[in-house]
Amino acid sequence: MKLKSGVTINGKAFKPGDRAPMVFIYPFFLVHMAMFGLSGFLMAYSGEVPLLFLYLHGGIAIFVYLIFYLAIFGRDEVKWMLINAGLGLLGIWMEIDTILGWFGKSLDEFSPWVNVTPFLYYILYTFLLRQLLLDLTGSRDKPARKRMVEAIYVVGSLVVYGGLYLLR
């Protein structure tokens, strides 16, 4: 994957168009976002954290991740993430509601405002998984393969969302 903007990683400067060090980027962001996303999820649904703190904690991290995403993946890919998120809101609702169900809770128990941070983390995380899938399959620069991988991604997501909906 070629970087869309300049970025410095571990003291080494990368220019736009340079190959991104996948071996660093995906493990770093997957682990880092899992930690922040999990803490945001736990804070949001514990019912014990003020909404302002939740927004400050999650909002700053989400803003920083978006800046990195724009630098690493580019504007078109981030636009695709936002379009996909808009279309997949029902799926996100089903998956987070299912996870909460494991703890005897439901999204209906929380104000919609509490759900903003966990939903945004979920969108950012699934975006990263899609990017990883594109790179692992070598389809980023191959339009026909990319369309096939994206179709499999969409169908797989719909199967998961539909399955969770039917299990309710």
Coordinates of C-alpha atoms in Angstrom, one line a residue:
M1 CA 0.0 0.0 0.0
K2 CA 1.3 3.4 -0.9
L3 CA 0.9 6.3 1.6
K4 CA -1.4 9.1 0.6
S5 CA 0.4 11.7 2.7
G6 CA 3.7 12.0 4.6
V7 CA 4.0 10.4 8.0
T8 CA 6.8 9.6 10.5
I9 CA 6.8 6.1 12.0
N10 CA 9.4 5.2 14.7
G11 CA 11.5 8.2 13.7
K12 CA 11.6 7.3 10.1
A13 CA 9.9 9.8 7.6
F14 CA 7.8 8.4 4.8
K15 CA 6.8 10.6 1.9
P16 CA 3.5 10.4 -0.1
G17 CA 3.8 7.5 -2.5
D18 CA 6.2 5.5 -0.3
R19 CA 5.3 2.0 0.5
A20 CA 3.8 1.8 4.0
P21 CA 5.3 -0.6 6.5
M22 CA 2.3 -3.0 6.8
V23 CA 4.1 -5.1 9.3
F24 CA 4.0 -2.1 11.7
I25 CA 0.8 -0.3 10.7
Y26 CA -1.8 -3.0 11.1
P27 CA -0.6 -4.7 14.3
F28 CA -0.1 -1.2 15.9
F29 CA -3.5 0.1 15.0
L30 CA -5.4 -3.1 15.6
V31 CA -4.0 -3.4 19.1
H32 CA -4.1 0.3 19.9
M33 CA -7.6 0.7 18.7
A34 CA -8.8 -2.4 20.4
M35 CA -7.5 -1.0 23.7
F36 CA -9.1 2.4 23.2
G37 CA -12.2 1.0 21.7
L38 CA -12.7 -1.5 24.5
S39 CA -12.1 1.2 27.2
G40 CA -14.6 3.5 25.4
F41 CA -17.1 0.6 25.1
L42 CA -16.7 -0.2 28.8
M43 CA -17.0 3.4 29.9
A44 CA -20.0 4.0 27.6
Y45 CA -22.0 1.1 28.8
S46 CA -21.0 1.0 32.5
G47 CA -23.4 3.9 33.1
E48 CA -20.8 5.4 35.5
V49 CA -18.9 7.7 33.3
P50 CA -20.1 11.2 32.5
L51 CA -21.0 11.8 28.9
L52 CA -18.6 14.7 28.6
F53 CA -15.6 12.6 29.7
L54 CA -16.7 9.8 27.3
Y55 CA -16.8 12.3 24.4
L56 CA -13.4 13.9 25.4
H57 CA -11.7 10.5 25.8
G58 CA -13.2 9.0 22.7
G59 CA -13.4 12.1 20.6
I60 CA -9.7 13.0 20.8
A61 CA -8.7 9.4 19.9
I62 CA -11.2 9.2 17.1
F63 CA -10.0 12.5 15.7
V64 CA -6.4 11.4 15.8
Y65 CA -7.2 8.1 14.1
L66 CA -9.0 9.9 11.3
I67 CA -5.9 12.0 10.7
F68 CA -3.8 8.9 10.5
Y69 CA -6.3 7.2 8.3
L70 CA -6.3 10.2 5.9
A71 CA -2.5 10.2 5.8
I72 CA -2.1 6.4 5.4
F73 CA -5.1 5.4 3.3
G74 CA -6.2 8.6 1.6
R75 CA -9.4 10.6 1.2
D76 CA -11.2 8.2 -1.1
E77 CA -10.8 5.3 1.2
V78 CA -11.9 7.3 4.3
K79 CA -14.9 8.5 2.2
W80 CA -15.7 4.8 1.5
M81 CA -15.5 4.1 5.3
L82 CA -18.1 6.8 6.0
I83 CA -20.4 5.7 3.2
N84 CA -20.1 2.1 4.4
A85 CA -20.8 3.2 8.0
G86 CA -23.9 5.0 7.0
L87 CA -25.2 2.0 5.1
G88 CA -24.2 -0.4 7.9
L89 CA -25.7 1.3 10.9
L90 CA -28.2 -1.4 11.4
G91 CA -25.5 -4.0 11.3
I92 CA -23.4 -2.1 13.8
W93 CA -26.5 -1.8 16.0
M94 CA -27.1 -5.5 15.8
E95 CA -23.5 -6.5 16.6
I96 CA -23.0 -4.1 19.6
D97 CA -26.5 -5.1 20.9
T98 CA -25.4 -8.7 20.7
I99 CA -22.2 -8.0 22.6
L100 CA -24.1 -6.1 25.3
G101 CA -26.6 -9.1 25.4
W102 CA -23.7 -11.3 26.6
F103 CA -23.6 -9.1 29.7
G104 CA -27.4 -8.9 30.2
K105 CA -27.7 -5.4 28.7
S106 CA -29.2 -3.9 25.6
L107 CA -28.6 -0.8 23.5
D108 CA -32.2 0.2 24.3
E109 CA -31.1 0.8 27.9
F110 CA -28.8 3.6 26.9
S111 CA -29.3 7.1 25.6
P112 CA -28.4 7.3 21.8
W113 CA -25.7 9.8 22.8
V114 CA -23.9 7.2 24.8
N115 CA -23.7 5.0 21.7
V116 CA -21.8 7.6 19.6
T117 CA -18.3 6.7 20.8
P118 CA -18.6 2.9 20.6
F119 CA -20.2 3.2 17.2
L120 CA -17.4 5.4 15.9
Y121 CA -14.8 3.0 17.2
Y122 CA -16.6 0.1 15.6
I123 CA -16.7 2.0 12.3
L124 CA -12.9 2.8 12.5
Y125 CA -12.1 -0.8 13.5
T126 CA -14.1 -2.4 10.7
F127 CA -12.5 0.0 8.2
L128 CA -9.1 -1.1 9.3
L129 CA -10.1 -4.8 8.9
R130 CA -11.3 -4.0 5.3
Q131 CA -8.0 -2.3 4.6
L132 CA -6.1 -5.3 5.9
L133 CA -8.2 -7.6 3.8
L134 CA -7.4 -5.5 0.7
D135 CA -3.7 -5.7 1.4
L136 CA -3.6 -9.4 2.4
T137 CA -5.3 -10.3 -0.9
G138 CA -3.1 -8.0 -2.9
S139 CA -6.2 -6.3 -4.4
R140 CA -5.6 -2.7 -3.6
D141 CA -4.2 -1.8 -7.1
K142 CA -6.1 -4.5 -9.0
P143 CA -9.6 -3.2 -9.8
A144 CA -11.2 -6.5 -10.7
R145 CA -9.8 -8.3 -7.6
K146 CA -10.7 -5.3 -5.4
R147 CA -14.3 -5.4 -6.5
M148 CA -14.5 -9.1 -5.8
V149 CA -12.9 -8.7 -2.3
E150 CA -15.2 -5.8 -1.5
A151 CA -18.2 -7.8 -2.7
I152 CA -17.2 -10.7 -0.5
Y153 CA -16.7 -8.2 2.4
V154 CA -20.2 -6.7 1.9
V155 CA -21.9 -10.1 1.5
G156 CA -20.0 -11.5 4.5
S157 CA -21.1 -8.4 6.6
L158 CA -24.7 -8.8 5.5
V159 CA -24.7 -12.5 6.5
V160 CA -23.3 -11.7 9.9
Y161 CA -25.8 -8.8 10.4
G162 CA -28.7 -10.8 9.1
G163 CA -27.8 -13.8 11.3
L164 CA -27.6 -11.6 14.4
Y165 CA -30.9 -10.0 13.6
L166 CA -32.6 -13.4 13.1
L167 CA -31.1 -14.7 16.3
R168 CA -32.7 -11.9 18.3

